[in-house]
Tab-separated table of C-alpha atoms and ligand atoms in Angstrom:
chain	number	residue	atom	x	y	z
A	1	MET	CA	24.494	-84.497	-213.226
A	2	LYS	CA	23.157	-83.459	-209.846
A	3	GLU	CA	21.141	-80.277	-209.399
A	4	TYR	CA	23.381	-79.313	-206.485
A	5	ASN	CA	27.161	-79.250	-206.163
A	6	THR	CA	28.988	-81.950	-204.223
A	7	LEU	CA	32.565	-82.328	-202.993
A	8	ASP	CA	33.363	-83.710	-206.457
A	9	ASP	CA	32.776	-80.241	-207.873
A	10	CYS	CA	35.273	-78.310	-205.777
A	11	ASN	CA	38.912	-78.084	-204.927
A	12	VAL	CA	39.245	-77.648	-201.181
A	13	GLU	CA	43.049	-77.662	-201.033
A	14	ASN	CA	44.248	-74.879	-198.694
A	15	LYS	CA	40.671	-73.588	-198.458
A	16	THR	CA	38.779	-72.721	-195.306
A	17	VAL	CA	35.593	-74.759	-195.355
A	18	LEU	CA	32.587	-73.868	-193.240
A	19	LEU	CA	30.929	-77.223	-192.589
A	20	ARG	CA	27.353	-77.254	-191.247
A	21	VAL	CA	26.491	-80.602	-189.670
A	22	ASP	CA	23.556	-81.909	-187.637
A	23	PHE	CA	24.951	-83.171	-184.347
A	24	ASN	CA	21.672	-82.640	-182.500
A	25	LEU	CA	22.046	-85.674	-180.235
A	26	PRO	CA	20.060	-87.492	-177.554
A	27	LEU	CA	21.458	-86.591	-174.117
A	28	ASP	CA	21.086	-88.058	-170.645
A	29	LYS	CA	18.614	-85.825	-168.835
A	30	LYS	CA	20.600	-85.856	-165.584
A	31	THR	CA	24.237	-85.848	-166.673
A	32	PHE	CA	23.863	-84.279	-170.137
A	33	GLU	CA	26.200	-86.962	-171.469
A	34	ILE	CA	25.752	-87.868	-175.120
A	35	LEU	CA	23.777	-91.116	-175.446
A	36	ASP	CA	24.260	-91.912	-179.119
A	37	THR	CA	26.868	-90.677	-181.602
A	38	THR	CA	25.373	-92.130	-184.799
A	39	ARG	CA	24.914	-88.687	-186.349
A	40	ILE	CA	28.602	-87.899	-185.753
A	41	LYS	CA	29.732	-91.216	-187.221
A	42	LEU	CA	27.679	-90.601	-190.350
A	43	VAL	CA	29.515	-87.319	-191.068
A	44	LEU	CA	33.021	-88.771	-190.607
A	45	PRO	CA	33.518	-89.568	-194.337
A	46	THR	CA	33.046	-85.874	-195.204
A	47	ILE	CA	35.406	-84.661	-192.487
A	48	LYS	CA	38.041	-87.286	-193.316
A	49	GLU	CA	37.889	-86.356	-196.980
A	50	LEU	CA	38.324	-82.666	-196.167
A	51	ILE	CA	41.341	-83.482	-193.997
A	52	GLU	CA	42.878	-85.703	-196.688
A	53	LYS	CA	42.400	-82.940	-199.239
A	54	ASN	CA	44.225	-80.407	-197.050
A	55	ALA	CA	41.289	-78.185	-196.145
A	56	LYS	CA	40.920	-76.057	-193.023
A	57	ILE	CA	37.690	-77.088	-191.321
A	58	VAL	CA	35.292	-74.912	-189.326
A	59	ILE	CA	32.314	-76.824	-187.956
A	60	LEU	CA	28.985	-75.258	-187.129
A	61	ALA	CA	26.106	-77.159	-185.486
A	62	HIS	CA	23.164	-76.905	-183.102
A	63	GLN	CA	21.971	-78.841	-180.048
A	64	GLY	CA	18.428	-78.520	-178.680
A	65	ARG	CA	16.480	-75.293	-178.893
A	66	GLN	CA	16.633	-72.087	-176.834
A	67	GLY	CA	14.673	-72.848	-173.653
A	68	SER	CA	14.785	-76.652	-173.958
A	69	TRP	CA	16.579	-78.790	-171.344
A	70	ASP	CA	18.992	-80.194	-173.932
A	71	PHE	CA	20.098	-76.758	-175.149
A	72	ILE	CA	23.800	-77.021	-174.245
A	73	SER	CA	27.123	-75.945	-175.739
A	74	MET	CA	28.888	-78.020	-178.393
A	75	GLU	CA	31.894	-78.811	-176.193
A	76	LYS	CA	30.893	-82.440	-175.603
A	77	HIS	CA	30.170	-82.875	-179.308
A	78	ALA	CA	33.632	-81.548	-180.209
A	79	GLN	CA	35.179	-84.029	-177.771
A	80	ALA	CA	33.082	-86.904	-179.140
A	81	LEU	CA	34.124	-86.029	-182.676
A	82	GLN	CA	37.777	-85.895	-181.620
A	83	ASP	CA	37.466	-89.349	-180.022
A	84	LEU	CA	35.865	-90.817	-183.138
A	85	ILE	CA	38.102	-89.230	-185.751
A	86	GLY	CA	41.383	-89.420	-183.832
A	87	THR	CA	42.429	-85.872	-184.791
A	88	LYS	CA	42.433	-82.865	-182.500
A	89	VAL	CA	39.181	-80.909	-182.566
A	90	THR	CA	39.349	-77.480	-180.917
A	91	PHE	CA	36.130	-76.234	-179.352
A	92	ILE	CA	35.633	-72.445	-179.436
A	93	ASP	CA	33.024	-71.076	-177.039
A	94	ASP	CA	31.936	-68.410	-179.477
A	95	ILE	CA	30.006	-68.382	-182.766
A	96	TYR	CA	30.916	-65.251	-184.713
A	97	GLY	CA	32.546	-62.909	-182.176
A	98	GLU	CA	36.225	-61.953	-181.963
A	99	LYS	CA	37.221	-65.280	-180.419
A	100	ALA	CA	35.660	-67.268	-183.231
A	101	LYS	CA	36.988	-64.981	-185.944
A	102	HIS	CA	40.496	-65.088	-184.508
A	103	ALA	CA	40.412	-68.899	-184.337
A	104	ILE	CA	39.260	-69.156	-187.949
A	105	GLN	CA	42.062	-66.862	-189.114
A	106	GLN	CA	44.669	-68.928	-187.259
A	107	ILE	CA	43.589	-72.324	-188.542
A	108	ASN	CA	46.038	-74.456	-190.564
A	109	ASN	CA	45.481	-77.108	-193.201
A	110	LYS	CA	43.979	-80.361	-191.838
A	111	GLU	CA	42.920	-78.665	-188.583
A	112	ILE	CA	39.396	-78.671	-187.187
A	113	ILE	CA	37.725	-76.068	-185.049
A	114	PHE	CA	34.217	-76.498	-183.699
A	115	LEU	CA	32.199	-73.351	-182.996
A	116	ASP	CA	29.552	-73.109	-180.282
A	117	ASN	CA	25.843	-73.972	-180.525
A	118	VAL	CA	24.625	-71.839	-183.411
A	119	ARG	CA	21.151	-71.621	-181.858
A	120	LYS	CA	22.627	-69.363	-179.162
A	121	PHE	CA	22.384	-66.775	-181.951
A	122	SER	CA	18.703	-65.873	-181.789
A	123	GLY	CA	18.491	-65.002	-185.495
A	124	GLU	CA	19.298	-68.621	-186.297
A	125	THR	CA	15.767	-69.961	-185.980
A	126	GLU	CA	13.979	-67.034	-187.650
A	127	LYS	CA	12.211	-68.241	-190.746
A	128	LYS	CA	13.618	-66.270	-193.667
A	129	SER	CA	14.837	-66.692	-197.219
A	130	ALA	CA	18.487	-67.488	-197.898
A	131	GLN	CA	19.008	-63.897	-199.129
A	132	ASP	CA	17.562	-62.396	-195.944
A	133	HIS	CA	19.467	-64.789	-193.687
A	134	ALA	CA	22.627	-63.771	-195.545
A	135	LYS	CA	22.206	-60.247	-194.122
A	136	SER	CA	22.381	-61.595	-190.539
A	137	ASP	CA	25.271	-60.925	-188.157
A	138	LEU	CA	26.165	-64.615	-188.255
A	139	VAL	CA	26.654	-64.767	-192.012
A	140	GLN	CA	28.110	-61.273	-192.352
A	141	HIS	CA	30.787	-61.932	-189.710
A	142	LEU	CA	31.745	-65.409	-190.821
A	143	TYR	CA	31.532	-65.561	-194.583
A	144	PRO	CA	34.431	-63.163	-195.331
A	145	LEU	CA	36.724	-65.512	-193.369
A	146	VAL	CA	35.884	-68.748	-195.191
A	147	ASP	CA	36.103	-69.834	-198.820
A	148	ILE	CA	33.329	-72.353	-199.248
A	149	PHE	CA	30.254	-73.683	-197.489
A	150	VAL	CA	29.566	-77.405	-197.184
A	151	ASN	CA	26.205	-78.528	-195.852
A	152	ASP	CA	26.081	-82.061	-194.473
A	153	ALA	CA	23.133	-81.491	-192.110
A	154	PHE	CA	20.580	-83.735	-193.804
A	155	ALA	CA	18.715	-84.182	-190.504
A	156	ALA	CA	18.003	-80.434	-190.425
A	157	ALA	CA	17.392	-80.081	-194.170
A	158	HIS	CA	13.730	-79.215	-193.575
A	159	ARG	CA	14.593	-76.114	-191.529
A	160	ALA	CA	14.858	-72.703	-193.223
A	161	GLN	CA	17.334	-71.537	-190.595
A	162	CYS	CA	20.136	-69.035	-190.869
A	163	SER	CA	23.251	-71.226	-190.737
A	164	LEU	CA	21.570	-73.868	-192.902
A	165	ILE	CA	20.676	-71.659	-195.870
A	166	GLY	CA	22.091	-68.136	-195.329
A	167	PHE	CA	25.619	-68.951	-196.466
A	168	THR	CA	24.414	-70.437	-199.749
A	169	ALA	CA	23.539	-66.922	-200.958
A	170	VAL	CA	27.084	-65.593	-200.526
A	171	LEU	CA	29.468	-68.555	-200.712
A	172	PRO	CA	30.051	-71.302	-203.261
A	173	SER	CA	28.068	-74.109	-201.625
A	174	TYR	CA	28.262	-77.888	-201.739
A	175	ALA	CA	26.459	-80.890	-200.314
A	176	GLY	CA	28.654	-82.997	-198.030
A	177	ARG	CA	29.004	-86.738	-198.527
A	178	LEU	CA	26.269	-87.630	-196.029
A	179	MET	CA	23.801	-85.185	-197.591
A	180	GLU	CA	24.650	-86.565	-201.019
A	181	LYS	CA	24.262	-90.184	-199.930
A	182	GLU	CA	20.983	-89.573	-198.115
A	183	LEU	CA	19.506	-87.702	-201.069
A	184	SER	CA	20.574	-90.128	-203.767
A	185	THR	CA	19.554	-93.224	-201.797
A	186	LEU	CA	16.229	-91.848	-200.615
A	187	GLU	CA	15.394	-90.294	-203.972
A	188	LYS	CA	15.505	-93.740	-205.536
A	189	VAL	CA	13.163	-95.088	-202.894
A	190	VAL	CA	10.694	-92.231	-203.202
A	191	LYS	CA	10.661	-92.061	-206.984
A	192	ASN	CA	11.220	-95.621	-207.975
A	193	PRO	CA	11.169	-98.106	-205.088
A	194	GLU	CA	11.696	-101.731	-205.863
A	195	LYS	CA	8.207	-103.139	-205.352
A	196	PRO	CA	6.530	-104.243	-203.222
A	197	CYS	CA	7.565	-101.448	-200.876
A	198	LEU	CA	6.354	-101.748	-197.280
A	199	PHE	CA	6.443	-99.140	-194.536
A	200	LEU	CA	6.371	-100.101	-190.876
A	201	PHE	CA	5.544	-97.379	-188.379
A	202	GLY	CA	5.829	-97.701	-184.615
A	203	GLY	CA	7.210	-95.733	-181.695
A	204	ALA	CA	5.610	-93.450	-179.171
A	205	LYS	CA	4.102	-90.764	-181.439
A	206	PHE	CA	1.207	-90.950	-183.819
A	207	SER	CA	0.091	-87.406	-184.618
A	208	ASP	CA	2.791	-86.724	-187.231
A	209	VAL	CA	2.586	-90.071	-188.989
A	210	ILE	CA	-1.081	-89.842	-190.045
A	211	VAL	CA	-0.339	-87.539	-192.948
A	212	THR	CA	2.839	-89.463	-193.800
A	213	ILE	CA	0.872	-92.708	-194.074
A	214	ASP	CA	-1.748	-91.021	-196.236
A	215	ARG	CA	0.844	-89.510	-198.581
A	216	VAL	CA	3.106	-92.528	-199.045
A	217	LEU	CA	0.079	-94.668	-199.900
A	218	ALA	CA	-1.483	-92.012	-202.131
A	219	GLN	CA	1.776	-91.510	-204.031
A	220	ASN	CA	2.262	-95.252	-204.323
A	221	THR	CA	5.639	-95.015	-202.619
A	222	ALA	CA	4.316	-97.578	-200.150
A	223	ASP	CA	2.189	-100.527	-201.236
A	224	LYS	CA	1.341	-101.561	-197.706
A	225	VAL	CA	1.682	-99.959	-194.294
A	226	LEU	CA	2.089	-102.000	-191.113
A	227	LEU	CA	1.415	-100.322	-187.795
A	228	THR	CA	2.716	-101.042	-184.304
A	229	GLY	CA	3.266	-98.932	-181.175
A	230	LEU	CA	1.239	-95.769	-180.647
A	231	PRO	CA	0.306	-95.373	-184.345
A	232	ALA	CA	-1.362	-98.822	-184.177
A	233	ASN	CA	-3.224	-97.920	-180.998
A	234	ALA	CA	-4.445	-94.687	-182.558
A	235	PHE	CA	-5.760	-96.473	-185.656
A	236	LEU	CA	-7.486	-99.109	-183.522
A	237	LYS	CA	-9.122	-96.464	-181.375
A	238	ALA	CA	-10.266	-94.587	-184.493
A	239	GLN	CA	-12.017	-97.785	-185.571
A	240	GLY	CA	-14.026	-97.657	-182.365
A	241	ILE	CA	-12.052	-100.202	-180.354
A	242	ASN	CA	-11.879	-99.394	-176.652
A	243	LEU	CA	-8.243	-99.884	-175.592
A	244	GLY	CA	-8.775	-99.156	-171.906
A	245	GLU	CA	-8.216	-95.961	-169.987
A	246	LYS	CA	-4.411	-95.996	-169.721
A	247	ASN	CA	-3.896	-96.573	-173.428
A	248	GLU	CA	-6.489	-94.049	-174.464
A	249	SER	CA	-5.114	-91.307	-172.224
A	250	ALA	CA	-1.609	-92.004	-173.575
A	251	LEU	CA	-3.017	-91.298	-177.042
A	252	LEU	CA	-4.680	-88.080	-175.979
A	253	GLU	CA	-1.480	-86.907	-174.290
A	254	GLU	CA	0.342	-87.129	-177.601
A	255	GLY	CA	-2.321	-86.151	-180.133
A	256	LYS	CA	-5.638	-84.311	-180.462
A	257	PRO	CA	-9.159	-85.810	-180.494
A	258	GLU	CA	-9.891	-84.485	-183.996
A	259	GLN	CA	-6.984	-86.509	-185.356
A	260	PHE	CA	-9.051	-89.666	-185.012
A	261	ASN	CA	-11.268	-88.256	-187.772
A	262	ASP	CA	-8.172	-87.806	-189.944
A	263	ILE	CA	-7.245	-91.428	-189.241
A	264	ASN	CA	-10.711	-92.585	-190.235
A	265	ALA	CA	-10.389	-90.713	-193.525
A	266	VAL	CA	-7.062	-92.464	-194.185
A	267	LEU	CA	-8.561	-95.828	-193.225
A	268	LYS	CA	-11.469	-95.256	-195.576
A	269	ARG	CA	-9.164	-94.480	-198.505
A	270	PHE	CA	-6.670	-97.259	-197.858
A	271	SER	CA	-8.409	-99.891	-195.729
A	272	GLU	CA	-6.906	-102.699	-197.848
A	273	ASP	CA	-3.336	-101.447	-197.500
A	274	ILE	CA	-3.090	-100.794	-193.765
A	275	TYR	CA	-2.357	-103.662	-191.361
A	276	LEU	CA	-2.992	-103.481	-187.628
A	277	PRO	CA	-1.974	-105.744	-184.731
A	278	GLU	CA	-4.256	-108.571	-183.565
A	279	ASP	CA	-2.578	-109.213	-180.253
A	280	PHE	CA	-0.454	-107.395	-177.712
A	281	ALA	CA	1.833	-107.847	-174.711
A	282	ILE	CA	1.083	-106.335	-171.319
A	283	ALA	CA	2.901	-106.470	-167.980
A	284	GLU	CA	1.209	-108.618	-165.372
A	285	HIS	CA	3.031	-109.289	-162.092
A	286	GLU	CA	6.235	-108.220	-163.806
A	287	THR	CA	5.946	-110.829	-166.510
A	288	ARG	CA	4.955	-110.605	-170.140
A	289	LYS	CA	1.391	-111.645	-170.847
A	290	GLU	CA	-0.187	-111.687	-174.272
A	291	ILE	CA	-3.757	-110.665	-174.938
A	292	THR	CA	-5.847	-110.457	-178.125
A	293	LEU	CA	-8.099	-107.785	-179.595
A	294	GLU	CA	-11.100	-109.548	-178.005
A	295	ASP	CA	-9.573	-109.056	-174.555
A	296	LEU	CA	-9.722	-105.272	-174.962
A	297	PRO	CA	-10.305	-102.977	-173.117
A	298	THR	CA	-7.513	-103.644	-170.681
A	299	GLU	CA	-6.442	-101.790	-167.552
A	300	HIS	CA	-2.811	-102.408	-168.582
A	301	ASN	CA	-0.576	-100.560	-171.028
A	302	LEU	CA	-0.041	-102.238	-174.386
A	303	PHE	CA	3.750	-102.490	-174.421
A	304	ASP	CA	4.438	-104.673	-177.450
A	305	ILE	CA	2.811	-106.568	-180.280
A	306	GLY	CA	2.012	-110.242	-179.613
A	307	GLU	CA	3.158	-113.509	-181.250
A	308	LYS	CA	0.306	-113.721	-183.774
A	309	THR	CA	0.942	-110.212	-185.024
A	310	ILE	CA	4.694	-110.838	-185.230
A	311	GLU	CA	4.030	-113.921	-187.326
A	312	LYS	CA	1.503	-112.178	-189.546
A	313	PHE	CA	3.729	-109.133	-190.084
A	314	ILE	CA	6.773	-111.286	-190.895
A	315	LYS	CA	4.727	-113.100	-193.500
A	316	ILE	CA	3.722	-109.820	-195.125
A	317	LEU	CA	7.267	-108.442	-194.872
A	318	SER	CA	8.662	-111.540	-196.555
A	319	THR	CA	7.004	-110.392	-199.807
A	320	ALA	CA	8.775	-107.002	-199.777
A	321	ASN	CA	11.670	-105.804	-201.900
A	322	THR	CA	11.915	-102.478	-200.072
A	323	VAL	CA	11.185	-101.924	-196.385
A	324	PHE	CA	11.125	-98.641	-194.524
A	325	LEU	CA	11.282	-98.926	-190.722
A	326	SER	CA	10.217	-95.938	-188.647
A	327	GLY	CA	9.773	-96.551	-184.939
A	328	PRO	CA	10.206	-99.628	-182.725
A	329	CYS	CA	7.287	-102.076	-182.366
A	330	GLY	CA	7.097	-101.745	-178.591
A	331	VAL	CA	8.941	-100.570	-175.496
A	332	PHE	CA	12.129	-102.302	-176.624
A	333	GLU	CA	14.253	-100.745	-173.871
A	334	ASN	CA	12.508	-103.186	-171.513
A	335	SER	CA	13.635	-106.754	-172.204
A	336	LEU	CA	10.119	-108.110	-171.545
A	337	PHE	CA	8.816	-106.069	-174.447
A	338	GLN	CA	11.696	-106.288	-176.872
A	339	LYS	CA	10.330	-109.319	-178.675
A	340	GLY	CA	8.234	-107.575	-181.342
A	341	THR	CA	10.962	-105.133	-182.341
A	342	LYS	CA	13.652	-107.813	-182.181
A	343	LYS	CA	11.835	-110.392	-184.294
A	344	ILE	CA	10.555	-107.948	-186.901
A	345	PHE	CA	13.801	-105.959	-187.208
A	346	GLU	CA	15.940	-109.122	-187.314
A	347	PHE	CA	13.735	-110.584	-189.997
A	348	VAL	CA	13.887	-107.455	-192.153
A	349	ALA	CA	17.653	-107.077	-191.638
A	350	GLN	CA	18.444	-110.605	-192.795
A	351	SER	CA	16.021	-110.459	-195.733
A	352	GLU	CA	17.060	-109.550	-199.266
A	353	ALA	CA	14.888	-106.429	-199.233
A	354	PHE	CA	16.500	-103.005	-199.411
A	355	THR	CA	15.978	-101.674	-195.887
A	356	ILE	CA	15.892	-98.083	-194.734
A	357	VAL	CA	15.827	-97.113	-191.102
A	358	GLY	CA	15.219	-93.601	-189.833
A	359	GLY	CA	14.554	-91.675	-186.646
A	360	GLY	CA	16.593	-91.594	-183.439
A	361	HIS	CA	14.746	-94.330	-181.538
A	362	THR	CA	14.652	-96.680	-184.496
A	363	VAL	CA	18.378	-96.289	-185.083
A	364	ALA	CA	18.961	-96.858	-181.362
A	365	ALA	CA	16.940	-100.098	-181.563
A	366	VAL	CA	19.008	-101.229	-184.554
A	367	GLU	CA	22.209	-100.505	-182.628
A	368	GLN	CA	20.973	-102.321	-179.535
A	369	LEU	CA	20.036	-105.356	-181.606
A	370	ASN	CA	23.420	-105.270	-183.362
A	371	LEU	CA	21.847	-105.044	-186.786
A	372	ARG	CA	23.638	-101.949	-188.112
A	373	GLU	CA	25.727	-103.881	-190.663
A	374	LYS	CA	22.697	-105.597	-192.134
A	375	ILE	CA	20.631	-102.489	-192.795
A	376	SER	CA	20.959	-101.086	-196.325
A	377	HIS	CA	20.592	-97.436	-195.358
A	378	ILE	CA	20.585	-95.896	-191.897
A	379	SER	CA	19.306	-92.361	-192.271
A	380	SER	CA	20.457	-89.551	-190.000
A	381	GLY	CA	17.100	-87.859	-190.499
A	382	GLY	CA	13.999	-87.710	-188.362
A	383	GLY	CA	11.673	-84.902	-189.433
A	384	SER	CA	13.622	-84.247	-192.644
A	385	LEU	CA	13.417	-87.905	-193.617
A	386	GLU	CA	9.677	-88.001	-193.030
A	387	LYS	CA	9.196	-84.879	-195.167
A	388	PHE	CA	11.339	-86.317	-197.918
A	389	MET	CA	9.507	-89.642	-197.930
A	390	MET	CA	6.243	-87.707	-198.224
A	391	GLY	CA	7.545	-86.138	-201.409
A	392	GLU	CA	8.071	-82.669	-199.946
A	393	LYS	CA	10.915	-80.395	-200.956
A	394	LEU	CA	13.611	-79.755	-198.364
A	395	VAL	CA	14.524	-76.062	-198.044
A	396	VAL	CA	18.209	-76.768	-197.493
A	397	VAL	CA	18.417	-78.836	-200.662
A	398	GLU	CA	16.536	-76.168	-202.596
A	399	ALA	CA	19.026	-73.574	-201.313
A	400	LEU	CA	21.943	-75.725	-202.504
A	401	LYS	CA	20.328	-76.095	-205.925
A	402	GLU	CA	19.716	-72.356	-206.143
A	403	SER	CA	23.338	-71.694	-205.239
A	404	LYS	CA	24.495	-73.953	-208.056
A	405	LYS	CA	22.068	-72.411	-210.547
A	406	LYS	CA	23.200	-68.896	-209.721
A	407	GLN	CA	26.838	-70.021	-209.622
A	408	VAL	CA	27.283	-68.104	-206.395
A	409	ILE	CA	30.830	-66.909	-205.944
A	410	LYS	CA	32.334	-65.113	-203.002
A	411	TYR	CA	32.559	-61.347	-202.963
A	412	SER	CA	34.559	-59.926	-200.085
B	1	LIG	C1	16.477	-82.871	-185.587
B	1	LIG	O1	17.112	-83.380	-184.680
B	1	LIG	O2	15.387	-83.275	-185.987
B	1	LIG	C2	17.093	-81.688	-186.286
B	1	LIG	O3	18.341	-81.405	-185.764
B	1	LIG	C3	16.188	-80.478	-186.253
B	1	LIG	O4	16.012	-80.081	-184.933
B	1	LIG	P1	14.720	-79.232	-184.550
B	1	LIG	O5	13.546	-80.151	-184.694
B	1	LIG	O6	14.942	-78.749	-183.136
B	1	LIG	O7	14.643	-78.085	-185.522
B	2	LIG	MG1	-0.977	-98.795	-203.251
């Protein structure tokens, strides 16, 4: 028995369902076109099920943050959903005003309306309890018009925001199919991973992963951690290796100097369990050239891991029964530097190990390498996934549990 309700616990026939999803997508900076629809695809089972069961569907989602360049309306998302699901999706350029309320009242069974970017409501991102968020204009205007709340926004499950938790205080609330799948799959990996369990971190950020590495090793979720990309560079620098000016300034652009002390503390605790690259690829005269640790410092950027590291990491990965991939091994968008990511990801995908992939860039790399079918679990989460893997509670999940415990029913 789950601590939260799922779609198995409710009858949605003829009901108006408010469905919160996370369609916060990567956009093209110039055209604002959507670059990747993975997060939409992952929610399709929930939406299809609601249609099949004769529900009326009202979708609520966010894109970007107030003030950020990618803070746009949900019109393109509604269109993308319509294209993927093959059913009409009506975009409403309103969140809880008369236009939105009228549209919700007019909706028929099996129809979908998509409300505007919920972060246009400035109370959305205030940090409050579910009870306090329930007093907001957003919740007070919308909840009388709907029967149940379904939350399928796993990728935003770490945010205590109004539309994510407020409705759980006043409406019977359920986890959608994606939320349910993410939680049950990831729970197994966090609590009881099939050992050995290896984590590979890469990508272009290191400041957030230091504490993640420390926690997953301390909790014994991970037995070994392999590092590539910026996390690897940061750990090498912390060990006193001079990477060259370009690489070191790239590190300081992303993180803070004091974080190298944090890394040293992690290295001290887990020196046996953390593996770092021994060679790298740089661009010289527009070709790929490999250099070793002894060649450092270099005036060039380290764009990929080298052959020796690929070989060594594959050998270590071949012992794993569970692998968690977070971040590409190099600048895989450039074909010269795709090798590390390609070889490592292909190896893991074809292996027998249970493989989890998370984070936008990692999922994009999997898509580009055509490995989607061979990955055991592609997570929609970025920040929420990281928090979950660290053993932290997710506020949205806690709100769903609370709603079940209190057996929240609708008063209107
Ligand atoms: C995400 O994309 O990580 C989630 O949608 C949360 O977005 P946020 O980091 O802007 O809160
Ligand atoms: Mg250990």
